[in-house]
């Protein structure tokens, strides 16, 4: 308790300002000071359970965020994070006094904490859902929330014992896994240790005691190792920083439990970390270490080539170190180290170093998962189950027949694997070979398995797959396929009864196109056949799946070019398609493609702008149906008399066909413009 008192009491706004300025000497500390004094004033009647003035809490949260080198907006919002919930001040005031951005951050944090008086599990699920949804909008909200949780856990001893237990369990269940998944391992580790003390106090004390007894001995050992390695590296002119590494208590405990081992048997108590200048040095250093000491084969992991799903990168090896002790080594670059320690928060570091590329955190795997899940799942409990699966399951690594590594959740089946490759592969899976033997689709895969998916155009997802798939991705894709299937059957029944007009049902599969591949390209394709798509067997003569790209939606008559994708056949783009620029780095994968005569039709979307008048819509639809085409879908948006926008999805045979329709439509009275839209045409796929 004494230690705690000293730590808190000695810190004030000056501490925060110093910490911010150490990161960025030009930071706008005036705003931070203003927020601090404002929060101090409005919280002046509030006290923490510790008896201290309330302002200590937001200050500590801000300090945690400053140590993560977060930006000024985040730190300011942290100072204000409890103002709206606990005082009379509202968001408008914060917006006026500070900024909309800061008010939005405060709002996000407030919303997460505002769920109370519900049954525990539902409330927990709801908290988690809100928190994750906030993450999509602005991930800084969740980083503030995690810092908030961390300070509350640091001061948990002021709560009643029952509350301590409940809070610690929730932290271990929800907050620590999210921090881990976002890669903020510094916070994740501390949250786990703080919960661990509360939940398993005896085990914690015992590990702590054992660690303390060993500390001296280990320190001397690590110094020896550092010296040997440093000398060898200098000889070879490789510069690197070598540090000892403290393991956190909970991870030792977890390993003892998982591997059913005693404290003394746990490997990685003697551990060092090497920070290299460049990636190539990492592998060089690994080589040096493996010549100095014998590696334990089974313990080598290359997370640089295959990053973990929270973007963690590093080389891990365990060697028999001096004196015969196992020595665990992590090797990585400075940038990888930042990602390892603070994960997604490292995205705000680029101000400091121009070298660091700006990465879009919308592409972070967790954020993608959340986006996907929330689009499909409405109940908080389903959401919780879905996301928990992604947060908690361990991972396995399996291979495609071409040797590509795929990362899957433990317990994954060939169906999970198929969906991880591509939705279309998943949808058309009919069988699987595991290590060259045909196996049932529900077989659980093991790390190292080589998996080959057998597909057929006639294959389609089955309800029974839901019983064994483990990835939320596969589950979501199967469910939405089945749901759409039901809808189509239903609407087909309805149209049958209400008779006219008999709208042709849109095709179930992507329209397959007839193309001729010019002679000089066949050699390229033969090669492709040899080493491509062995993981997919595709029906038909060409052996290659040809698909029209969704981005520019070419139709016969358009000037097109094919692009050989990795394992997904050929996609056909218009020569004017902007996405070709992105692909142009790999020129050798382009092939020429020409249209063949065919009677196929293609769905396209057109936009019609007009000034509204009675009977206009009827005139348009009449004109379209006279042009020998089907309307698959029509949308109208009449804002006022002078502004009517329509969107039609129609089936056309070719570019010429489409142009004829457009010309005809343009002649209709009151129509001001008609154009083709390059929007996704979603059929019932
Ligand atoms: Mn708080």
Tab-separated table of C-alpha atoms and ligand atoms in Angstrom, residues 48 54 57-58 61 78 81-82 85-86 109 113 145 148-149 151-152, ligand 1:
chain	number	residue	atom	x	y	z
A	48	UNK	CA	-12.030	7.985	-5.484
A	54	UNK	CA	-11.092	12.256	-8.383
A	57	UNK	CA	-7.825	8.957	-11.982
A	58	UNK	CA	-8.125	10.804	-15.326
A	61	UNK	CA	-5.191	7.373	-17.450
A	78	UNK	CA	-8.590	10.839	-21.368
A	81	UNK	CA	-13.316	10.810	-20.057
A	82	UNK	CA	-15.494	10.673	-16.919
A	85	UNK	CA	-20.869	10.455	-17.041
A	86	UNK	CA	-20.161	11.817	-13.570
A	109	UNK	CA	-15.799	6.059	-23.865
A	113	UNK	CA	-19.420	2.455	-19.606
A	145	UNK	CA	-10.986	2.502	-22.293
A	148	UNK	CA	-9.042	3.515	-17.894
A	149	UNK	CA	-9.415	-0.174	-17.007
A	151	UNK	CA	-5.752	2.358	-13.732
A	152	UNK	CA	-8.911	0.958	-12.123
B	1	LIG	MN1	-12.609	6.191	-15.687
